[in-house]
């Protein structure tokens, strides 16, 4: 999925299959658009699409120092597995 404003992509998410499970391989929000819920919107749309296609799990990896991303993921309902 991608979100555009005029001809410019301001947010995108890419999901690939990894070991039989969907994996968020990239999620991006253009710096000028952060804090507007774009990443959360993209994740929610992706989750709904995956559920519609029979997937019950979505995996992502995030560096522990990326507090902003972790906050978004937790608000959406992701849990931490180590």
CSV table of C-alpha atoms in Angstrom, one decimal:
chain,number,residue,atom,x,y,z
A,1,UNK,CA,0.0,0.0,0.0
A,2,UNK,CA,1.1,3.6,-0.5
A,3,UNK,CA,-0.4,7.0,0.2
A,4,UNK,CA,0.2,9.8,-2.2
A,5,UNK,CA,-0.3,13.5,-2.0
A,6,UNK,CA,-0.5,14.9,-5.5
A,7,UNK,CA,2.3,12.9,-7.2
A,8,UNK,CA,4.5,12.4,-4.1
A,9,UNK,CA,4.4,9.2,-2.0
A,10,UNK,CA,4.2,10.3,1.6
A,11,UNK,CA,3.8,6.8,3.2
A,12,UNK,CA,4.2,3.2,2.1
A,13,UNK,CA,4.3,-0.3,3.5
A,14,UNK,CA,5.7,-3.4,1.9
A,15,UNK,CA,4.9,-6.9,3.2
A,16,UNK,CA,6.7,-10.0,2.0
A,17,UNK,CA,6.2,-13.7,2.9
A,18,UNK,CA,8.9,-15.0,5.1
A,19,UNK,CA,8.9,-18.7,6.3
A,20,UNK,CA,5.2,-18.9,5.4
A,21,UNK,CA,4.2,-15.7,7.4
A,22,UNK,CA,3.6,-12.1,6.2
A,23,UNK,CA,6.5,-9.9,7.3
A,24,UNK,CA,6.6,-6.1,7.3
A,25,UNK,CA,9.8,-5.6,5.3
A,26,UNK,CA,9.4,-1.8,5.0
A,27,UNK,CA,7.2,1.0,6.4
A,28,UNK,CA,8.0,4.6,5.6
A,29,UNK,CA,6.5,8.0,6.3
A,30,UNK,CA,8.0,11.0,4.7
A,31,UNK,CA,9.5,13.1,7.6
A,32,UNK,CA,7.3,16.1,7.0
A,33,UNK,CA,4.2,13.9,7.5
A,34,UNK,CA,5.2,12.0,10.6
A,35,UNK,CA,2.9,12.2,13.6
A,36,UNK,CA,-0.3,12.2,11.4
A,37,UNK,CA,-1.2,8.5,11.8
A,38,UNK,CA,0.0,7.5,8.3
A,39,UNK,CA,2.0,4.5,9.5
A,40,UNK,CA,-0.8,3.3,11.7
A,41,UNK,CA,-3.3,3.7,8.9
A,42,UNK,CA,-1.1,1.7,6.5
A,43,UNK,CA,-0.6,-1.0,9.1
A,44,UNK,CA,-4.4,-1.3,9.8
A,45,UNK,CA,-5.2,-1.5,6.1
A,46,UNK,CA,-2.5,-4.2,5.6
A,47,UNK,CA,-3.7,-6.2,8.6
A,48,UNK,CA,-7.3,-6.1,7.3
A,49,UNK,CA,-6.2,-7.2,3.8
A,50,UNK,CA,-4.1,-10.0,5.4
A,51,UNK,CA,-7.1,-11.1,7.5
A,52,UNK,CA,-9.3,-11.0,4.4
A,53,UNK,CA,-6.8,-13.4,2.7
A,54,UNK,CA,-6.8,-15.9,5.7
A,55,UNK,CA,-3.6,-14.8,7.5
A,56,UNK,CA,-3.9,-14.5,11.3
A,57,UNK,CA,-0.4,-13.2,12.1
A,58,UNK,CA,1.8,-10.4,10.9
A,59,UNK,CA,5.5,-10.3,11.8
A,60,UNK,CA,7.7,-7.2,12.0
A,61,UNK,CA,11.1,-6.4,13.4
A,62,UNK,CA,12.1,-3.1,14.9
A,63,UNK,CA,15.3,-1.8,16.6
A,64,UNK,CA,14.7,-1.2,20.3
A,65,UNK,CA,15.9,2.4,20.0
A,66,UNK,CA,13.0,3.2,17.5
A,67,UNK,CA,10.7,4.3,20.3
A,68,UNK,CA,8.3,6.1,17.9
A,69,UNK,CA,7.7,3.0,15.8
A,70,UNK,CA,7.3,0.8,18.9
A,71,UNK,CA,4.7,3.1,20.2
A,72,UNK,CA,2.7,2.9,17.0
A,73,UNK,CA,3.0,-0.9,16.9
A,74,UNK,CA,1.8,-1.3,20.5
A,75,UNK,CA,-1.2,1.1,20.0
A,76,UNK,CA,-2.3,-1.1,17.1
A,77,UNK,CA,-2.0,-4.2,19.2
A,78,UNK,CA,1.4,-5.8,18.4
A,79,UNK,CA,3.1,-7.6,21.2
A,80,UNK,CA,6.8,-8.0,21.8
A,81,UNK,CA,8.5,-11.4,21.4
A,82,UNK,CA,12.1,-12.0,22.1
